[in-house]
Amino acid sequence: MRSILHRITATALLLLTAGMATSPSIACGFDGILGDGFSAEHPRSIAVAFAISDAVAAGIVDKTAVAPIVPGSSGYWRAVGRISAFHRLFAAASIADGDAPAISLLFIDSKLWARFSPEPQGYALQVHAPGASPGDVVIVTSEAILAAVLDGTMAAKRALDLGLIAIDGEPNRTAATRDLLVSAADRVKGVAVTGAPATLVRAFGPAH
């Protein structure tokens, strides 16, 4: 019973931190500086949240994975830095048949969306995207889990197997994206993370 209560409490904290309310007026943990430009969470969000709380309860993931996000601009730019580092994992990688899909990334803890659009030079990154576009492969995780993959403390394959990262979309493209993520993360450990956006990044939505 205690383990069940722990799971419910930890998951509730993660969902409340993410602002997963039914009201459309709720944006995200960074909305104080960004406005109401965020889309609603993805259907896989709750399953990922439960997986993270289970991993914390089992001691697989540090309890900071369900801690509240860092609010305001400092938290936002930290998240952007990690998304930019994730972007660099894909920059030199490619789908084997050359049919690279557009990828949308959702942090369930802040409801921050980012989108990776395939270009001849790799992927262009848009942070503070309004959500996934039709046909996108969607990666659903939390900032803490992505940070663990980036610094090498969590293998991408293990995170995927445990449900800490979910990939949703057309089956062939989902499988290709999973393989790309695992191979890219295996090649690059401890990617440098800064609070500044990298090149080809639109940090506050589409260019005007």
PDB file of C-alpha atoms in Angstrom:
ATOM      1  CA  MET A   1       0.000   0.000   0.000  1.00  0.00           C
ATOM      2  CA  ARG A   2       2.829   2.391   0.850  1.00  0.00           C
ATOM      3  CA  SER A   3       4.444   1.841  -2.558  1.00  0.00           C
ATOM      4  CA  ILE A   4       1.136   2.552  -4.294  1.00  0.00           C
ATOM      5  CA  LEU A   5       0.660   5.745  -2.291  1.00  0.00           C
ATOM      6  CA  HIS A   6       4.246   6.787  -3.057  1.00  0.00           C
ATOM      7  CA  ARG A   7       3.666   6.212  -6.758  1.00  0.00           C
ATOM      8  CA  ILE A   8       0.433   8.222  -6.764  1.00  0.00           C
ATOM      9  CA  THR A   9       1.971  11.045  -4.725  1.00  0.00           C
ATOM     10  CA  ALA A  10       5.119  11.262  -6.860  1.00  0.00           C
ATOM     11  CA  THR A  11       3.137  11.164 -10.084  1.00  0.00           C
ATOM     12  CA  ALA A  12       0.679  13.746  -8.823  1.00  0.00           C
ATOM     13  CA  LEU A  13       3.597  16.043  -7.964  1.00  0.00           C
ATOM     14  CA  LEU A  14       5.056  15.607 -11.446  1.00  0.00           C
ATOM     15  CA  LEU A  15       1.726  16.265 -13.133  1.00  0.00           C
ATOM     16  CA  LEU A  16       0.969  19.276 -10.953  1.00  0.00           C
ATOM     17  CA  THR A  17       4.441  20.622 -11.630  1.00  0.00           C
ATOM     18  CA  ALA A  18       3.763  20.252 -15.326  1.00  0.00           C
ATOM     19  CA  GLY A  19       0.547  22.217 -14.966  1.00  0.00           C
ATOM     20  CA  MET A  20      -1.539  19.389 -16.422  1.00  0.00           C
ATOM     21  CA  ALA A  21      -4.880  20.966 -15.671  1.00  0.00           C
ATOM     22  CA  THR A  22      -7.904  20.785 -17.910  1.00  0.00           C
ATOM     23  CA  SER A  23      -8.238  24.538 -18.190  1.00  0.00           C
ATOM     24  CA  PRO A  24      -6.923  25.868 -21.513  1.00  0.00           C
ATOM     25  CA  SER A  25      -5.651  28.970 -19.722  1.00  0.00           C
ATOM     26  CA  ILE A  26      -2.866  26.951 -18.081  1.00  0.00           C
ATOM     27  CA  ALA A  27       0.284  27.279 -20.187  1.00  0.00           C
ATOM     28  CA  CYS A  28       3.447  25.963 -18.529  1.00  0.00           C
ATOM     29  CA  GLY A  29       5.990  26.503 -15.796  1.00  0.00           C
ATOM     30  CA  PHE A  30       7.696  29.216 -17.857  1.00  0.00           C
ATOM     31  CA  ASP A  31       4.553  31.088 -18.930  1.00  0.00           C
ATOM     32  CA  GLY A  32       5.473  34.061 -16.760  1.00  0.00           C
ATOM     33  CA  ILE A  33       8.090  35.022 -19.358  1.00  0.00           C
ATOM     34  CA  LEU A  34       6.686  33.362 -22.455  1.00  0.00           C
ATOM     35  CA  GLY A  35       2.949  33.958 -22.457  1.00  0.00           C
ATOM     36  CA  ASP A  36       0.333  31.369 -23.433  1.00  0.00           C
ATOM     37  CA  GLY A  37       2.051  29.907 -26.483  1.00  0.00           C
ATOM     38  CA  PHE A  38       2.148  26.269 -25.386  1.00  0.00           C
ATOM     39  CA  SER A  39      -0.018  23.413 -26.593  1.00  0.00           C
ATOM     40  CA  ALA A  40      -1.719  20.883 -24.365  1.00  0.00           C
ATOM     41  CA  GLU A  41       0.288  17.848 -23.287  1.00  0.00           C
ATOM     42  CA  HIS A  42       0.561  14.695 -25.390  1.00  0.00           C
ATOM     43  CA  PRO A  43      -1.539  11.554 -24.637  1.00  0.00           C
ATOM     44  CA  ARG A  44       1.653   9.686 -23.693  1.00  0.00           C
ATOM     45  CA  SER A  45       2.483  12.236 -20.968  1.00  0.00           C
ATOM     46  CA  ILE A  46       0.718  10.423 -18.130  1.00  0.00           C
ATOM     47  CA  ALA A  47       2.314   7.057 -18.931  1.00  0.00           C
ATOM     48  CA  VAL A  48       5.753   8.695 -18.957  1.00  0.00           C
ATOM     49  CA  ALA A  49       5.003  10.454 -15.658  1.00  0.00           C
ATOM     50  CA  PHE A  50       4.065   7.128 -14.017  1.00  0.00           C
ATOM     51  CA  ALA A  51       7.194   5.492 -15.435  1.00  0.00           C
ATOM     52  CA  ILE A  52       9.366   8.254 -13.984  1.00  0.00           C
ATOM     53  CA  SER A  53       7.725   7.995 -10.555  1.00  0.00           C
ATOM     54  CA  ASP A  54       8.183   4.205 -10.612  1.00  0.00           C
ATOM     55  CA  ALA A  55      11.863   4.633 -11.515  1.00  0.00           C
ATOM     56  CA  VAL A  56      12.318   7.103  -8.646  1.00  0.00           C
ATOM     57  CA  ALA A  57      10.608   4.696  -6.205  1.00  0.00           C
ATOM     58  CA  ALA A  58      12.877   1.863  -7.397  1.00  0.00           C
ATOM     59  CA  GLY A  59      15.996   3.992  -6.962  1.00  0.00           C
ATOM     60  CA  ILE A  60      16.790   3.870 -10.677  1.00  0.00           C
ATOM     61  CA  VAL A  61      16.346   7.615 -11.102  1.00  0.00           C
ATOM     62  CA  ASP A  62      17.219  10.311  -8.575  1.00  0.00           C
ATOM     63  CA  LYS A  63      14.267  11.835  -6.724  1.00  0.00           C
ATOM     64  CA  THR A  64      15.139  15.211  -8.235  1.00  0.00           C
ATOM     65  CA  ALA A  65      13.441  13.874 -11.388  1.00  0.00           C
ATOM     66  CA  VAL A  66      10.082  14.681  -9.792  1.00  0.00           C
ATOM     67  CA  ALA A  67      11.191  17.959  -8.204  1.00  0.00           C
ATOM     68  CA  PRO A  68       9.488  21.198  -9.294  1.00  0.00           C
ATOM     69  CA  ILE A  69      11.017  22.907 -12.322  1.00  0.00           C
ATOM     70  CA  VAL A  70      13.222  25.955 -11.872  1.00  0.00           C
ATOM     71  CA  PRO A  71      10.822  28.833 -12.567  1.00  0.00           C
ATOM     72  CA  GLY A  72      11.389  31.952 -14.636  1.00  0.00           C
ATOM     73  CA  SER A  73      14.073  32.812 -17.148  1.00  0.00           C
ATOM     74  CA  SER A  74      16.848  30.795 -15.453  1.00  0.00           C
ATOM     75  CA  GLY A  75      14.808  27.606 -15.658  1.00  0.00           C
ATOM     76  CA  TYR A  76      13.738  28.349 -19.220  1.00  0.00           C
ATOM     77  CA  TRP A  77      17.268  28.924 -20.501  1.00  0.00           C
ATOM     78  CA  ARG A  78      18.489  25.801 -18.722  1.00  0.00           C
ATOM     79  CA  ALA A  79      15.787  23.833 -20.544  1.00  0.00           C
ATOM     80  CA  VAL A  80      16.729  25.516 -23.840  1.00  0.00           C
ATOM     81  CA  GLY A  81      20.370  24.586 -23.264  1.00  0.00           C
ATOM     82  CA  ARG A  82      19.459  20.939 -22.788  1.00  0.00           C
ATOM     83  CA  ILE A  83      17.208  20.931 -25.833  1.00  0.00           C
ATOM     84  CA  SER A  84      20.025  22.543 -27.843  1.00  0.00           C
ATOM     85  CA  ALA A  85      22.413  19.814 -26.658  1.00  0.00           C
ATOM     86  CA  PHE A  86      19.857  17.200 -27.698  1.00  0.00           C
ATOM     87  CA  HIS A  87      19.623  18.962 -31.063  1.00  0.00           C
ATOM     88  CA  ARG A  88      23.370  18.560 -31.500  1.00  0.00           C
ATOM     89  CA  LEU A  89      22.997  14.799 -31.027  1.00  0.00           C
ATOM     90  CA  PHE A  90      20.930  14.728 -34.203  1.00  0.00           C
ATOM     91  CA  ALA A  91      22.881  17.330 -36.167  1.00  0.00           C
ATOM     92  CA  ALA A  92      25.411  14.886 -37.630  1.00  0.00           C
ATOM     93  CA  ALA A  93      23.107  11.855 -37.657  1.00  0.00           C
ATOM     94  CA  SER A  94      20.754  10.782 -40.426  1.00  0.00           C
ATOM     95  CA  ILE A  95      18.037   8.248 -41.136  1.00  0.00           C
ATOM     96  CA  ALA A  96      19.484   5.384 -43.163  1.00  0.00           C
ATOM     97  CA  ASP A  97      17.170   5.844 -46.149  1.00  0.00           C
ATOM     98  CA  GLY A  98      17.529   9.625 -46.130  1.00  0.00           C
ATOM     99  CA  ASP A  99      13.860  10.108 -45.192  1.00  0.00           C
ATOM    100  CA  ALA A 100      14.431  12.059 -41.974  1.00  0.00           C
ATOM    101  CA  PRO A 101      11.177  12.791 -40.138  1.00  0.00           C
ATOM    102  CA  ALA A 102      10.283  16.023 -38.409  1.00  0.00           C
ATOM    103  CA  ILE A 103      10.521  15.463 -34.661  1.00  0.00           C
ATOM    104  CA  SER A 104       8.681  17.234 -31.859  1.00  0.00           C
ATOM    105  CA  LEU A 105       9.965  17.028 -28.277  1.00  0.00           C
ATOM    106  CA  LEU A 106       7.796  17.581 -25.197  1.00  0.00           C
ATOM    107  CA  PHE A 107       9.037  18.107 -21.641  1.00  0.00           C
ATOM    108  CA  ILE A 108       6.154  16.913 -19.477  1.00  0.00           C
ATOM    109  CA  ASP A 109       7.456  18.729 -16.395  1.00  0.00           C
ATOM    110  CA  SER A 110       7.205  22.192 -17.992  1.00  0.00           C
ATOM    111  CA  LYS A 111       5.024  21.422 -21.029  1.00  0.00           C
ATOM    112  CA  LEU A 112       7.735  22.994 -23.175  1.00  0.00           C
ATOM    113  CA  TRP A 113       7.616  21.909 -26.815  1.00  0.00           C
ATOM    114  CA  ALA A 114      10.480  22.005 -29.314  1.00  0.00           C
ATOM    115  CA  ARG A 115      10.484  20.976 -32.962  1.00  0.00           C
ATOM    116  CA  PHE A 116      13.317  19.560 -35.097  1.00  0.00           C
ATOM    117  CA  SER A 117      12.741  20.171 -38.806  1.00  0.00           C
ATOM    118  CA  PRO A 118      14.888  18.260 -41.332  1.00  0.00           C
ATOM    119  CA  GLU A 119      17.047  20.456 -43.560  1.00  0.00           C
ATOM    120  CA  PRO A 120      19.906  19.707 -45.982  1.00  0.00           C
ATOM    121  CA  GLN A 121      22.420  20.541 -43.219  1.00  0.00           C
ATOM    122  CA  GLY A 122      20.679  18.426 -40.585  1.00  0.00           C
ATOM    123  CA  TYR A 123      17.886  19.571 -38.289  1.00  0.00           C
ATOM    124  CA  ALA A 124      16.737  23.135 -37.614  1.00  0.00           C
ATOM    125  CA  LEU A 125      15.515  23.669 -34.072  1.00  0.00           C
ATOM    126  CA  GLN A 126      12.508  25.687 -32.959  1.00  0.00           C
ATOM    127  CA  VAL A 127      12.068  26.031 -29.201  1.00  0.00           C
ATOM    128  CA  HIS A 128       8.755  27.236 -27.745  1.00  0.00           C
ATOM    129  CA  ALA A 129       6.882  25.509 -30.557  1.00  0.00           C
ATOM    130  CA  PRO A 130       3.083  25.461 -30.251  1.00  0.00           C
ATOM    131  CA  GLY A 131       3.074  21.668 -30.355  1.00  0.00           C
ATOM    132  CA  ALA A 132       3.606  18.795 -32.760  1.00  0.00           C
ATOM    133  CA  SER A 133       2.620  19.185 -36.396  1.00  0.00           C
ATOM    134  CA  PRO A 134       0.718  16.457 -38.268  1.00  0.00           C
ATOM    135  CA  GLY A 135       3.071  13.657 -39.280  1.00  0.00           C
ATOM    136  CA  ASP A 136       5.718  14.510 -36.682  1.00  0.00           C
ATOM    137  CA  VAL A 137       7.402  11.838 -34.636  1.00  0.00           C
ATOM    138  CA  VAL A 138       6.838  12.928 -31.025  1.00  0.00           C
ATOM    139  CA  ILE A 139       9.346  12.317 -28.224  1.00  0.00           C
ATOM    140  CA  VAL A 140       7.811  12.639 -24.755  1.00  0.00           C
ATOM    141  CA  THR A 141      10.023  12.817 -21.665  1.00  0.00           C
ATOM    142  CA  SER A 142      11.068  15.180 -18.873  1.00  0.00           C
ATOM    143  CA  GLU A 143      13.942  17.631 -18.700  1.00  0.00           C
ATOM    144  CA  ALA A 144      15.569  15.594 -15.920  1.00  0.00           C
ATOM    145  CA  ILE A 145      15.513  12.374 -17.939  1.00  0.00           C
ATOM    146  CA  LEU A 146      16.921  14.077 -21.024  1.00  0.00           C
ATOM    147  CA  ALA A 147      19.652  15.623 -18.862  1.00  0.00           C
ATOM    148  CA  ALA A 148      20.549  12.157 -17.538  1.00  0.00           C
ATOM    149  CA  VAL A 149      20.849  10.833 -21.099  1.00  0.00           C
ATOM    150  CA  LEU A 150      22.976  13.802 -22.128  1.00  0.00           C
ATOM    151  CA  ASP A 151      25.412  13.468 -19.226  1.00  0.00           C
ATOM    152  CA  GLY A 152      25.703   9.706 -19.652  1.00  0.00           C
ATOM    153  CA  THR A 153      24.154   8.674 -16.324  1.00  0.00           C
ATOM    154  CA  MET A 154      21.194   7.060 -18.102  1.00  0.00           C
ATOM    155  CA  ALA A 155      21.565   5.100 -21.336  1.00  0.00           C
ATOM    156  CA  ALA A 156      19.031   6.162 -23.944  1.00  0.00           C
ATOM    157  CA  LYS A 157      18.023   2.549 -24.609  1.00  0.00           C
ATOM    158  CA  ARG A 158      17.349   1.942 -20.928  1.00  0.00           C
ATOM    159  CA  ALA A 159      15.295   5.133 -20.661  1.00  0.00           C
ATOM    160  CA  LEU A 160      13.250   3.994 -23.657  1.00  0.00           C
ATOM    161  CA  ASP A 161      12.835   0.454 -22.314  1.00  0.00           C
ATOM    162  CA  LEU A 162      11.658   1.782 -18.939  1.00  0.00           C
ATOM    163  CA  GLY A 163       9.174   4.149 -20.562  1.00  0.00           C
ATOM    164  CA  LEU A 164      10.991   7.241 -19.293  1.00  0.00           C
ATOM    165  CA  ILE A 165      11.123   8.365 -22.918  1.00  0.00           C
ATOM    166  CA  ALA A 166       8.189   7.604 -25.211  1.00  0.00           C
ATOM    167  CA  ILE A 167       8.289   7.942 -28.985  1.00  0.00           C
ATOM    168  CA  ASP A 168       5.004   8.212 -30.835  1.00  0.00           C
ATOM    169  CA  GLY A 169       4.186   8.348 -34.535  1.00  0.00           C
ATOM    170  CA  GLU A 170       4.075   6.283 -37.695  1.00  0.00           C
ATOM    171  CA  PRO A 171       5.621   2.897 -36.817  1.00  0.00           C
ATOM    172  CA  ASN A 172       8.507   2.892 -39.308  1.00  0.00           C
ATOM    173  CA  ARG A 173       9.504   6.451 -38.504  1.00  0.00           C
ATOM    174  CA  THR A 174       9.116   5.828 -34.786  1.00  0.00           C
ATOM    175  CA  ALA A 175      11.451   2.831 -35.002  1.00  0.00           C
ATOM    176  CA  ALA A 176      13.971   4.811 -37.073  1.00  0.00           C
ATOM    177  CA  THR A 177      13.874   7.697 -34.578  1.00  0.00           C
ATOM    178  CA  ARG A 178      14.397   5.299 -31.672  1.00  0.00           C
ATOM    179  CA  ASP A 179      17.422   3.776 -33.409  1.00  0.00           C
ATOM    180  CA  LEU A 180      18.752   7.252 -34.217  1.00  0.00           C
ATOM    181  CA  LEU A 181      18.362   8.404 -30.610  1.00  0.00           C
ATOM    182  CA  VAL A 182      20.089   5.333 -29.190  1.00  0.00           C
ATOM    183  CA  SER A 183      22.996   5.429 -31.641  1.00  0.00           C
ATOM    184  CA  ALA A 184      23.489   9.197 -31.286  1.00  0.00           C
ATOM    185  CA  ALA A 185      23.438   9.042 -27.481  1.00  0.00           C
ATOM    186  CA  ASP A 186      25.867   6.132 -27.483  1.00  0.00           C
ATOM    187  CA  ARG A 187      28.331   8.120 -29.589  1.00  0.00           C
ATOM    188  CA  VAL A 188      28.135  11.307 -27.535  1.00  0.00           C
ATOM    189  CA  LYS A 189      28.410  11.236 -23.746  1.00  0.00           C
ATOM    190  CA  GLY A 190      28.303  14.325 -21.577  1.00  0.00           C
ATOM    191  CA  VAL A 191      27.308  16.755 -24.329  1.00  0.00           C
ATOM    192  CA  ALA A 192      28.164  20.318 -23.332  1.00  0.00           C
ATOM    193  CA  VAL A 193      25.062  22.114 -22.094  1.00  0.00           C
ATOM    194  CA  THR A 194      24.888  25.875 -21.894  1.00  0.00           C
ATOM    195  CA  GLY A 195      22.122  28.339 -21.235  1.00  0.00           C
ATOM    196  CA  ALA A 196      22.471  29.908 -24.661  1.00  0.00           C
ATOM    197  CA  PRO A 197      20.698  28.745 -27.817  1.00  0.00           C
ATOM    198  CA  ALA A 198      22.792  27.169 -30.574  1.00  0.00           C
ATOM    199  CA  THR A 199      22.722  28.063 -34.252  1.00  0.00           C
ATOM    200  CA  LEU A 200      19.561  27.399 -36.227  1.00  0.00           C
ATOM    201  CA  VAL A 201      17.525  27.832 -33.038  1.00  0.00           C
ATOM    202  CA  ARG A 202      14.372  29.912 -32.822  1.00  0.00           C
ATOM    203  CA  ALA A 203      14.018  30.250 -29.064  1.00  0.00           C
ATOM    204  CA  PHE A 204      10.629  31.955 -28.938  1.00  0.00           C
ATOM    205  CA  GLY A 205       8.655  30.305 -31.727  1.00  0.00           C
ATOM    206  CA  PRO A 206       8.537  30.834 -35.483  1.00  0.00           C
ATOM    207  CA  ALA A 207      10.493  33.702 -36.986  1.00  0.00           C
ATOM    208  CA  HIS A 208       8.360  36.705 -37.968  1.00  0.00           C
TER     209      HIS A 208
END
